[in-house]
Amino acid sequence: MAITDWLIVLVMLDAWLWPPVRGSDSYDRDSLDSFLYHYAQKKIPRPRAGKVFDVIPPSNFSGMEVSIVRLTTRNFWMYGARYRAFAIPPGILPWPYTKRIDILYQNLGNWSSYYYSVPNYTLIAPVVGFLAYDSNRRSMNIELKTEGNDPFIVKFPSIYSKKDGDVTMKCVRFDTNGSLEFSSVTVESSCVVREQGHFSVVVPCKSTKGKARKWRIMGIAAGVVGLMLVLVIGIVGYKWITREKMKKMERESERSEVLDTIWIGRSRMPSASGIRTQPVFESSYLP
């Protein structure tokens, strides 16, 4: 078998052994949610109702936090739920209705910016999310909505140290269809929402127009100064070279013999002085 045939076989085996189903490769939000829920089910196959189980994510998702809790619909209706950064008020029923629900909690940590972004805004808190699933079907995502006066509360304690009086922080909810919902941050550094999903806190991006204009002006000024400096150096250099040439010519003229000049027609021509030794004809010497 040729070397190229062996390479093709190895590539096919690698693709079969390591199929591209990990969310970290494509950064697909829905694939990530589905993967984390099924992974949590695999690690905690029979969770006890009412107890929160922390799930250590795979190594390729290092930095995320994942938890799962199973609740009966009756207790969920009567008492609501308070887990991690979320507070769900009582009086809420899942849709479609089911007797038991699984609530998956996510904190994407340093993976937040890979899966979620807000145009013209910067994330100042990790993206957190809670999603409800039908415990009986295990793959069906169900809806949790509050219609009354008591909304869901999402807390972001990490933004206390990042408050700035000149910056307006906003809560953002990432909808499954890709849309964004903004709301104000409360005094307790929390976000008030009415649906499940993923949430974070953002601030407007700092404008770079003023800085760019400043640097542009400084660049133009530096260019003008540099050009003027080059011109001055060129003029000074030209004068110095010309002066040196004149001095050299004067020195050479002092060393050489001065020739007289005569006019021939309208032209002035150099003329040598008289010959010191007079010519003698050979015929003038007689024996």
PDB file of C-alpha atoms in Angstrom:
ATOM      1  CA  MET A   1       0.000   0.000   0.000  1.00  0.00           C
ATOM      2  CA  ALA A   2       1.357   3.437  -0.923  1.00  0.00           C
ATOM      3  CA  ILE A   3       2.190   6.060   1.689  1.00  0.00           C
ATOM      4  CA  THR A   4      -0.715   8.262   0.553  1.00  0.00           C
ATOM      5  CA  ASP A   5      -3.157   5.369   1.070  1.00  0.00           C
ATOM      6  CA  TRP A   6      -1.857   4.878   4.633  1.00  0.00           C
ATOM      7  CA  LEU A   7      -2.322   8.603   5.331  1.00  0.00           C
ATOM      8  CA  ILE A   8      -5.925   8.489   4.107  1.00  0.00           C
ATOM      9  CA  VAL A   9      -6.665   5.499   6.346  1.00  0.00           C
ATOM     10  CA  LEU A  10      -5.136   7.256   9.391  1.00  0.00           C
ATOM     11  CA  VAL A  11      -7.175  10.419   8.778  1.00  0.00           C
ATOM     12  CA  MET A  12     -10.399   8.384   8.503  1.00  0.00           C
ATOM     13  CA  LEU A  13      -9.619   6.514  11.738  1.00  0.00           C
ATOM     14  CA  ASP A  14      -8.887   9.787  13.559  1.00  0.00           C
ATOM     15  CA  ALA A  15     -12.185  11.289  12.402  1.00  0.00           C
ATOM     16  CA  TRP A  16     -14.053   8.157  13.531  1.00  0.00           C
ATOM     17  CA  LEU A  17     -12.393   8.009  16.953  1.00  0.00           C
ATOM     18  CA  TRP A  18     -12.677  11.736  17.660  1.00  0.00           C
ATOM     19  CA  PRO A  19     -15.889  13.037  16.087  1.00  0.00           C
ATOM     20  CA  PRO A  20     -16.309  16.837  16.098  1.00  0.00           C
ATOM     21  CA  VAL A  21     -19.132  17.051  18.676  1.00  0.00           C
ATOM     22  CA  ARG A  22     -17.427  19.233  21.281  1.00  0.00           C
ATOM     23  CA  GLY A  23     -18.833  22.696  21.680  1.00  0.00           C
ATOM     24  CA  SER A  24     -15.414  24.225  22.259  1.00  0.00           C
ATOM     25  CA  ASP A  25     -14.460  23.526  18.669  1.00  0.00           C
ATOM     26  CA  SER A  26     -17.382  25.279  16.984  1.00  0.00           C
ATOM     27  CA  TYR A  27     -18.460  27.589  19.848  1.00  0.00           C
ATOM     28  CA  ASP A  28     -22.114  26.760  19.171  1.00  0.00           C
ATOM     29  CA  ARG A  29     -24.326  27.784  22.112  1.00  0.00           C
ATOM     30  CA  ASP A  30     -27.081  25.225  21.611  1.00  0.00           C
ATOM     31  CA  SER A  31     -24.585  22.394  21.205  1.00  0.00           C
ATOM     32  CA  LEU A  32     -22.842  23.497  24.403  1.00  0.00           C
ATOM     33  CA  ASP A  33     -26.091  23.524  26.417  1.00  0.00           C
ATOM     34  CA  SER A  34     -27.103  20.101  25.151  1.00  0.00           C
ATOM     35  CA  PHE A  35     -23.649  18.666  25.753  1.00  0.00           C
ATOM     36  CA  LEU A  36     -23.392  19.984  29.326  1.00  0.00           C
ATOM     37  CA  TYR A  37     -26.848  18.674  30.256  1.00  0.00           C
ATOM     38  CA  HIS A  38     -26.222  15.187  28.902  1.00  0.00           C
ATOM     39  CA  TYR A  39     -22.776  15.180  30.495  1.00  0.00           C
ATOM     40  CA  ALA A  40     -24.294  16.102  33.868  1.00  0.00           C
ATOM     41  CA  GLN A  41     -26.885  13.326  33.465  1.00  0.00           C
ATOM     42  CA  LYS A  42     -24.113  10.853  32.745  1.00  0.00           C
ATOM     43  CA  LYS A  43     -22.157  11.884  35.836  1.00  0.00           C
ATOM     44  CA  ILE A  44     -25.263  12.101  38.087  1.00  0.00           C
ATOM     45  CA  PRO A  45     -27.653   9.500  36.617  1.00  0.00           C
ATOM     46  CA  ARG A  46     -30.119   9.528  39.551  1.00  0.00           C
ATOM     47  CA  PRO A  47     -29.919  12.863  41.376  1.00  0.00           C
ATOM     48  CA  ARG A  48     -31.835  13.155  44.625  1.00  0.00           C
ATOM     49  CA  ALA A  49     -34.651  15.710  44.385  1.00  0.00           C
ATOM     50  CA  GLY A  50     -33.870  19.050  45.997  1.00  0.00           C
ATOM     51  CA  LYS A  51     -30.085  18.569  46.200  1.00  0.00           C
ATOM     52  CA  VAL A  52     -27.626  20.531  44.067  1.00  0.00           C
ATOM     53  CA  PHE A  53     -24.904  18.425  42.469  1.00  0.00           C
ATOM     54  CA  ASP A  54     -21.721  20.061  41.187  1.00  0.00           C
ATOM     55  CA  VAL A  55     -20.381  18.499  38.013  1.00  0.00           C
ATOM     56  CA  ILE A  56     -16.732  18.823  37.032  1.00  0.00           C
ATOM     57  CA  PRO A  57     -16.716  19.565  33.281  1.00  0.00           C
ATOM     58  CA  PRO A  58     -14.332  17.816  30.862  1.00  0.00           C
ATOM     59  CA  SER A  59     -10.765  19.057  30.627  1.00  0.00           C
ATOM     60  CA  ASN A  60     -11.438  20.794  27.314  1.00  0.00           C
ATOM     61  CA  PHE A  61     -13.996  22.971  29.152  1.00  0.00           C
ATOM     62  CA  SER A  62     -11.713  23.805  32.071  1.00  0.00           C
ATOM     63  CA  GLY A  63     -12.839  27.047  33.751  1.00  0.00           C
ATOM     64  CA  MET A  64     -16.594  26.401  33.504  1.00  0.00           C
ATOM     65  CA  GLU A  65     -18.851  25.659  36.458  1.00  0.00           C
ATOM     66  CA  VAL A  66     -21.772  23.268  36.013  1.00  0.00           C
ATOM     67  CA  SER A  67     -24.433  22.224  38.530  1.00  0.00           C
ATOM     68  CA  ILE A  68     -27.708  20.340  38.256  1.00  0.00           C
ATOM     69  CA  VAL A  69     -30.698  20.037  40.579  1.00  0.00           C
ATOM     70  CA  ARG A  70     -33.861  17.962  40.205  1.00  0.00           C
ATOM     71  CA  LEU A  71     -37.138  19.321  41.586  1.00  0.00           C
ATOM     72  CA  THR A  72     -40.712  18.094  41.715  1.00  0.00           C
ATOM     73  CA  THR A  73     -43.108  20.453  40.023  1.00  0.00           C
ATOM     74  CA  ARG A  74     -45.215  20.628  43.205  1.00  0.00           C
ATOM     75  CA  ASN A  75     -42.345  21.843  45.374  1.00  0.00           C
ATOM     76  CA  PHE A  76     -41.135  24.143  42.620  1.00  0.00           C
ATOM     77  CA  TRP A  77     -44.592  25.738  42.455  1.00  0.00           C
ATOM     78  CA  MET A  78     -44.818  26.144  46.213  1.00  0.00           C
ATOM     79  CA  TYR A  79     -41.292  27.254  47.149  1.00  0.00           C
ATOM     80  CA  GLY A  80     -39.516  28.287  43.988  1.00  0.00           C
ATOM     81  CA  ALA A  81     -35.766  27.749  43.884  1.00  0.00           C
ATOM     82  CA  ARG A  82     -32.647  29.560  45.115  1.00  0.00           C
ATOM     83  CA  TYR A  83     -29.434  28.081  43.818  1.00  0.00           C
ATOM     84  CA  ARG A  84     -26.100  29.671  43.109  1.00  0.00           C
ATOM     85  CA  ALA A  85     -26.642  33.117  41.579  1.00  0.00           C
ATOM     86  CA  PHE A  86     -30.340  32.595  40.772  1.00  0.00           C
ATOM     87  CA  ALA A  87     -33.510  33.188  42.722  1.00  0.00           C
ATOM     88  CA  ILE A  88     -36.717  31.794  41.175  1.00  0.00           C
ATOM     89  CA  PRO A  89     -39.934  32.870  42.939  1.00  0.00           C
ATOM     90  CA  PRO A  90     -42.748  30.422  43.753  1.00  0.00           C
ATOM     91  CA  GLY A  91     -45.888  30.194  41.662  1.00  0.00           C
ATOM     92  CA  ILE A  92     -44.224  29.165  38.399  1.00  0.00           C
ATOM     93  CA  LEU A  93     -45.146  26.085  36.372  1.00  0.00           C
ATOM     94  CA  PRO A  94     -43.068  24.548  33.577  1.00  0.00           C
ATOM     95  CA  TRP A  95     -44.383  24.487  30.038  1.00  0.00           C
ATOM     96  CA  PRO A  96     -45.086  21.883  28.731  1.00  0.00           C
ATOM     97  CA  TYR A  97     -46.119  20.520  32.081  1.00  0.00           C
ATOM     98  CA  THR A  98     -44.101  17.712  33.659  1.00  0.00           C
ATOM     99  CA  LYS A  99     -43.974  16.185  37.128  1.00  0.00           C
ATOM    100  CA  ARG A 100     -40.240  16.703  37.605  1.00  0.00           C
ATOM    101  CA  ILE A 101     -37.779  19.186  36.181  1.00  0.00           C
ATOM    102  CA  ASP A 102     -33.993  19.386  35.982  1.00  0.00           C
ATOM    103  CA  ILE A 103     -32.438  22.832  36.288  1.00  0.00           C
ATOM    104  CA  LEU A 104     -28.976  23.130  34.799  1.00  0.00           C
ATOM    105  CA  TYR A 105     -26.772  25.947  36.100  1.00  0.00           C
ATOM    106  CA  GLN A 106     -23.819  27.223  34.030  1.00  0.00           C
ATOM    107  CA  ASN A 107     -21.031  29.677  34.678  1.00  0.00           C
ATOM    108  CA  LEU A 108     -18.946  29.901  31.516  1.00  0.00           C
ATOM    109  CA  GLY A 109     -16.083  31.746  33.232  1.00  0.00           C
ATOM    110  CA  ASN A 110     -13.219  32.448  30.837  1.00  0.00           C
ATOM    111  CA  TRP A 111     -15.200  30.817  28.016  1.00  0.00           C
ATOM    112  CA  SER A 112     -17.853  33.553  28.072  1.00  0.00           C
ATOM    113  CA  SER A 113     -16.397  35.692  25.293  1.00  0.00           C
ATOM    114  CA  TYR A 114     -15.990  32.655  23.033  1.00  0.00           C
ATOM    115  CA  TYR A 115     -19.704  31.864  23.006  1.00  0.00           C
ATOM    116  CA  TYR A 116     -21.300  35.255  23.692  1.00  0.00           C
ATOM    117  CA  SER A 117     -20.579  38.815  22.602  1.00  0.00           C
ATOM    118  CA  VAL A 118     -22.463  42.108  22.508  1.00  0.00           C
ATOM    119  CA  PRO A 119     -21.704  44.605  19.711  1.00  0.00           C
ATOM    120  CA  ASN A 120     -20.250  47.886  21.032  1.00  0.00           C
ATOM    121  CA  TYR A 121     -20.209  46.498  24.594  1.00  0.00           C
ATOM    122  CA  THR A 122     -17.669  44.693  26.767  1.00  0.00           C
ATOM    123  CA  LEU A 123     -18.471  41.845  29.150  1.00  0.00           C
ATOM    124  CA  ILE A 124     -17.423  42.685  32.725  1.00  0.00           C
ATOM    125  CA  ALA A 125     -18.947  39.580  34.298  1.00  0.00           C
ATOM    126  CA  PRO A 126     -18.959  35.919  33.260  1.00  0.00           C
ATOM    127  CA  VAL A 127     -21.958  34.628  31.367  1.00  0.00           C
ATOM    128  CA  VAL A 128     -24.195  32.572  33.656  1.00  0.00           C
ATOM    129  CA  GLY A 129     -27.294  30.652  32.722  1.00  0.00           C
ATOM    130  CA  PHE A 130     -30.022  28.382  33.978  1.00  0.00           C
ATOM    131  CA  LEU A 131     -32.089  26.097  31.764  1.00  0.00           C
ATOM    132  CA  ALA A 132     -34.967  23.782  32.662  1.00  0.00           C
ATOM    133  CA  TYR A 133     -35.388  20.289  31.202  1.00  0.00           C
ATOM    134  CA  ASP A 134     -38.050  17.614  31.444  1.00  0.00           C
ATOM    135  CA  SER A 135     -36.625  14.956  33.792  1.00  0.00           C
ATOM    136  CA  ASN A 136     -38.745  12.238  32.214  1.00  0.00           C
ATOM    137  CA  ARG A 137     -37.696  12.889  28.620  1.00  0.00           C
ATOM    138  CA  ARG A 138     -34.208  14.183  29.511  1.00  0.00           C
ATOM    139  CA  SER A 139     -33.637  15.868  26.190  1.00  0.00           C
ATOM    140  CA  MET A 140     -36.571  18.258  26.048  1.00  0.00           C
ATOM    141  CA  ASN A 141     -35.987  21.847  27.035  1.00  0.00           C
ATOM    142  CA  ILE A 142     -39.000  23.367  28.769  1.00  0.00           C
ATOM    143  CA  GLU A 143     -39.926  26.981  29.405  1.00  0.00           C
ATOM    144  CA  LEU A 144     -40.051  28.838  32.698  1.00  0.00           C
ATOM    145  CA  LYS A 145     -41.749  32.216  32.600  1.00  0.00           C
ATOM    146  CA  THR A 146     -42.972  34.495  35.340  1.00  0.00           C
ATOM    147  CA  GLU A 147     -46.135  36.436  34.640  1.00  0.00           C
ATOM    148  CA  GLY A 148     -46.642  37.920  38.106  1.00  0.00           C
ATOM    149  CA  ASN A 149     -44.902  40.701  40.006  1.00  0.00           C
ATOM    150  CA  ASP A 150     -42.090  38.476  41.268  1.00  0.00           C
ATOM    151  CA  PRO A 151     -39.376  38.143  38.608  1.00  0.00           C
ATOM    152  CA  PHE A 152     -36.239  36.007  38.488  1.00  0.00           C
ATOM    153  CA  ILE A 153     -33.162  37.488  40.149  1.00  0.00           C
ATOM    154  CA  VAL A 154     -29.660  36.917  38.781  1.00  0.00           C
ATOM    155  CA  LYS A 155     -26.846  38.085  41.076  1.00  0.00           C
ATOM    156  CA  PHE A 156     -23.379  39.196  39.969  1.00  0.00           C
ATOM    157  CA  PRO A 157     -21.345  39.784  43.147  1.00  0.00           C
ATOM    158  CA  SER A 158     -18.087  40.036  41.181  1.00  0.00           C
ATOM    159  CA  ILE A 159     -19.045  43.409  39.680  1.00  0.00           C
ATOM    160  CA  TYR A 160     -18.951  45.225  43.050  1.00  0.00           C
ATOM    161  CA  SER A 161     -15.261  46.012  42.598  1.00  0.00           C
ATOM    162  CA  LYS A 162     -15.765  47.086  38.999  1.00  0.00           C
ATOM    163  CA  LYS A 163     -18.303  49.852  39.530  1.00  0.00           C
ATOM    164  CA  ASP A 164     -17.404  53.171  37.932  1.00  0.00           C
ATOM    165  CA  GLY A 165     -19.466  56.316  38.267  1.00  0.00           C
ATOM    166  CA  ASP A 166     -18.676  57.335  34.701  1.00  0.00           C
ATOM    167  CA  VAL A 167     -19.693  53.989  33.180  1.00  0.00           C
ATOM    168  CA  THR A 168     -23.267  52.722  32.867  1.00  0.00           C
ATOM    169  CA  MET A 169     -23.533  48.993  33.478  1.00  0.00           C
ATOM    170  CA  LYS A 170     -26.349  47.072  31.849  1.00  0.00           C
ATOM    171  CA  CYS A 171     -27.773  43.603  32.256  1.00  0.00           C
ATOM    172  CA  VAL A 172     -28.059  41.603  29.069  1.00  0.00           C
ATOM    173  CA  ARG A 173     -30.034  38.470  28.337  1.00  0.00           C
ATOM    174  CA  PHE A 174     -29.013  36.297  25.392  1.00  0.00           C
ATOM    175  CA  ASP A 175     -32.071  34.811  23.726  1.00  0.00           C
ATOM    176  CA  THR A 176     -31.899  31.500  21.886  1.00  0.00           C
ATOM    177  CA  ASN A 177     -32.791  33.229  18.590  1.00  0.00           C
ATOM    178  CA  GLY A 178     -29.731  35.485  18.857  1.00  0.00           C
ATOM    179  CA  SER A 179     -31.526  38.621  20.058  1.00  0.00           C
ATOM    180  CA  LEU A 180     -30.414  40.649  23.084  1.00  0.00           C
ATOM    181  CA  GLU A 181     -32.481  42.096  25.922  1.00  0.00           C
ATOM    182  CA  PHE A 182     -31.039  44.935  28.011  1.00  0.00           C
ATOM    183  CA  SER A 183     -32.089  46.078  31.465  1.00  0.00           C
ATOM    184  CA  SER A 184     -30.667  48.115  34.328  1.00  0.00           C
ATOM    185  CA  VAL A 185     -28.445  46.731  37.066  1.00  0.00           C
ATOM    186  CA  THR A 186     -30.052  46.982  40.520  1.00  0.00           C
ATOM    187  CA  VAL A 187     -28.385  48.378  43.623  1.00  0.00           C
ATOM    188  CA  GLU A 188     -27.489  44.860  44.784  1.00  0.00           C
ATOM    189  CA  SER A 189     -25.552  44.208  41.537  1.00  0.00           C
ATOM    190  CA  SER A 190     -28.331  41.969  40.298  1.00  0.00           C
ATOM    191  CA  CYS A 191     -30.391  41.636  37.144  1.00  0.00           C
ATOM    192  CA  VAL A 192     -34.176  41.337  37.100  1.00  0.00           C
ATOM    193  CA  VAL A 193     -35.425  38.976  34.372  1.00  0.00           C
ATOM    194  CA  ARG A 194     -38.614  37.111  33.514  1.00  0.00           C
ATOM    195  CA  GLU A 195     -37.307  34.197  31.466  1.00  0.00           C
ATOM    196  CA  GLN A 196     -34.636  31.557  31.713  1.00  0.00           C
ATOM    197  CA  GLY A 197     -31.538  31.765  29.561  1.00  0.00           C
ATOM    198  CA  HIS A 198     -28.021  33.176  29.742  1.00  0.00           C
ATOM    199  CA  PHE A 199     -27.120  36.493  31.341  1.00  0.00           C
ATOM    200  CA  SER A 200     -24.206  38.845  31.920  1.00  0.00           C
ATOM    201  CA  VAL A 201     -23.323  42.465  32.670  1.00  0.00           C
ATOM    202  CA  VAL A 202     -21.814  44.766  30.039  1.00  0.00           C
ATOM    203  CA  VAL A 203     -20.472  48.299  29.718  1.00  0.00           C
ATOM    204  CA  PRO A 204     -20.138  50.414  26.555  1.00  0.00           C
ATOM    205  CA  CYS A 205     -16.843  50.069  24.734  1.00  0.00           C
ATOM    206  CA  LYS A 206     -14.510  52.998  25.246  1.00  0.00           C
ATOM    207  CA  SER A 207     -14.488  55.268  22.235  1.00  0.00           C
ATOM    208  CA  THR A 208     -11.216  55.274  20.345  1.00  0.00           C
ATOM    209  CA  LYS A 209     -12.094  58.146  17.999  1.00  0.00           C
ATOM    210  CA  GLY A 210     -10.627  60.837  20.261  1.00  0.00           C
ATOM    211  CA  LYS A 211      -7.424  58.890  20.778  1.00  0.00           C
ATOM    212  CA  ALA A 212      -7.117  58.136  17.079  1.00  0.00           C
ATOM    213  CA  ARG A 213      -7.555  61.820  16.213  1.00  0.00           C
ATOM    214  CA  LYS A 214      -4.971  62.818  18.823  1.00  0.00           C
ATOM    215  CA  TRP A 215      -2.440  60.356  17.457  1.00  0.00           C
ATOM    216  CA  ARG A 216      -3.207  61.473  13.900  1.00  0.00           C
ATOM    217  CA  ILE A 217      -2.535  65.119  14.775  1.00  0.00           C
ATOM    218  CA  MET A 218       0.665  64.187  16.583  1.00  0.00           C
ATOM    219  CA  GLY A 219       1.772  62.139  13.579  1.00  0.00           C
ATOM    220  CA  ILE A 220       1.123  65.024  11.148  1.00  0.00           C
ATOM    221  CA  ALA A 221       2.989  67.474  13.400  1.00  0.00           C
ATOM    222  CA  ALA A 222       5.916  65.089  13.728  1.00  0.00           C
ATOM    223  CA  GLY A 223       5.960  64.633   9.945  1.00  0.00           C
ATOM    224  CA  VAL A 224       6.018  68.401   9.316  1.00  0.00           C
ATOM    225  CA  VAL A 225       8.810  68.932  11.858  1.00  0.00           C
ATOM    226  CA  GLY A 226      10.777  66.057  10.358  1.00  0.00           C
ATOM    227  CA  LEU A 227      10.366  67.443   6.834  1.00  0.00           C
ATOM    228  CA  MET A 228      11.515  70.906   7.913  1.00  0.00           C
ATOM    229  CA  LEU A 229      14.505  69.376   9.675  1.00  0.00           C
ATOM    230  CA  VAL A 230      15.441  67.433   6.537  1.00  0.00           C
ATOM    231  CA  LEU A 231      15.169  70.590   4.412  1.00  0.00           C
ATOM    232  CA  VAL A 232      17.359  72.600   6.817  1.00  0.00           C
ATOM    233  CA  ILE A 233      19.964  69.847   6.920  1.00  0.00           C
ATOM    234  CA  GLY A 234      19.913  69.621   3.104  1.00  0.00           C
ATOM    235  CA  ILE A 235      20.380  73.380   2.628  1.00  0.00           C
ATOM    236  CA  VAL A 236      23.183  73.565   5.191  1.00  0.00           C
ATOM    237  CA  GLY A 237      24.870  70.538   3.650  1.00  0.00           C
ATOM    238  CA  TYR A 238      24.603  71.979   0.127  1.00  0.00           C
ATOM    239  CA  LYS A 239      26.141  75.288   1.213  1.00  0.00           C
ATOM    240  CA  TRP A 240      28.942  73.537   3.044  1.00  0.00           C
ATOM    241  CA  ILE A 241      29.777  71.334   0.028  1.00  0.00           C
ATOM    242  CA  THR A 242      29.729  74.359  -2.302  1.00  0.00           C
ATOM    243  CA  ARG A 243      32.002  76.331   0.014  1.00  0.00           C
ATOM    244  CA  GLU A 244      34.452  73.447   0.243  1.00  0.00           C
ATOM    245  CA  LYS A 245      34.568  73.165  -3.550  1.00  0.00           C
ATOM    246  CA  MET A 246      35.294  76.894  -3.872  1.00  0.00           C
ATOM    247  CA  LYS A 247      38.107  76.673  -1.331  1.00  0.00           C
ATOM    248  CA  LYS A 248      39.617  73.731  -3.176  1.00  0.00           C
ATOM    249  CA  MET A 249      39.515  75.575  -6.483  1.00  0.00           C
ATOM    250  CA  GLU A 250      41.161  78.644  -4.926  1.00  0.00           C
ATOM    251  CA  ARG A 251      43.980  76.526  -3.478  1.00  0.00           C
ATOM    252  CA  GLU A 252      44.564  74.852  -6.848  1.00  0.00           C
ATOM    253  CA  SER A 253      44.586  78.199  -8.640  1.00  0.00           C
ATOM    254  CA  GLU A 254      47.225  79.553  -6.263  1.00  0.00           C
ATOM    255  CA  ARG A 255      49.549  76.625  -6.998  1.00  0.00           C
ATOM    256  CA  SER A 256      49.193  76.769 -10.793  1.00  0.00           C
ATOM    257  CA  GLU A 257      50.726  79.334 -13.202  1.00  0.00           C
ATOM    258  CA  VAL A 258      48.557  82.278 -14.057  1.00  0.00           C
ATOM    259  CA  LEU A 259      47.754  82.551 -17.763  1.00  0.00           C
ATOM    260  CA  ASP A 260      47.136  85.734 -19.598  1.00  0.00           C
ATOM    261  CA  THR A 261      43.992  86.188 -21.567  1.00  0.00           C
ATOM    262  CA  ILE A 262      43.434  87.601 -24.995  1.00  0.00           C
ATOM    263  CA  TRP A 263      40.380  88.434 -27.019  1.00  0.00           C
ATOM    264  CA  ILE A 264      39.856  86.654 -30.317  1.00  0.00           C
ATOM    265  CA  GLY A 265      36.854  88.102 -31.895  1.00  0.00           C
ATOM    266  CA  ARG A 266      34.169  88.070 -29.239  1.00  0.00           C
ATOM    267  CA  SER A 267      35.726  85.224 -27.242  1.00  0.00           C
ATOM    268  CA  ARG A 268      38.121  85.573 -24.380  1.00  0.00           C
ATOM    269  CA  MET A 269      40.859  82.927 -24.570  1.00  0.00           C
ATOM    270  CA  PRO A 270      43.758  82.048 -22.239  1.00  0.00           C
ATOM    271  CA  SER A 271      47.204  82.944 -23.558  1.00  0.00           C
ATOM    272  CA  ALA A 272      50.536  81.603 -22.338  1.00  0.00           C
ATOM    273  CA  SER A 273      53.463  83.934 -21.699  1.00  0.00           C
ATOM    274  CA  GLY A 274      56.394  84.201 -24.033  1.00  0.00           C
ATOM    275  CA  ILE A 275      58.693  81.238 -24.579  1.00  0.00           C
ATOM    276  CA  ARG A 276      61.884  81.589 -22.556  1.00  0.00           C
ATOM    277  CA  THR A 277      64.145  79.618 -24.926  1.00  0.00           C
ATOM    278  CA  GLN A 278      64.181  80.889 -28.474  1.00  0.00           C
ATOM    279  CA  PRO A 279      64.212  78.276 -31.185  1.00  0.00           C
ATOM    280  CA  VAL A 280      67.434  77.869 -33.166  1.00  0.00           C
ATOM    281  CA  PHE A 281      67.509  76.578 -36.689  1.00  0.00           C
ATOM    282  CA  GLU A 282      70.015  73.826 -37.320  1.00  0.00           C
ATOM    283  CA  SER A 283      71.127  75.467 -40.506  1.00  0.00           C
ATOM    284  CA  SER A 284      72.432  78.514 -38.545  1.00  0.00           C
ATOM    285  CA  TYR A 285      75.342  76.511 -37.114  1.00  0.00           C
ATOM    286  CA  LEU A 286      78.054  76.259 -39.740  1.00  0.00           C
ATOM    287  CA  PRO A 287      81.256  74.253 -39.452  1.00  0.00           C
TER     288      PRO A 287
END
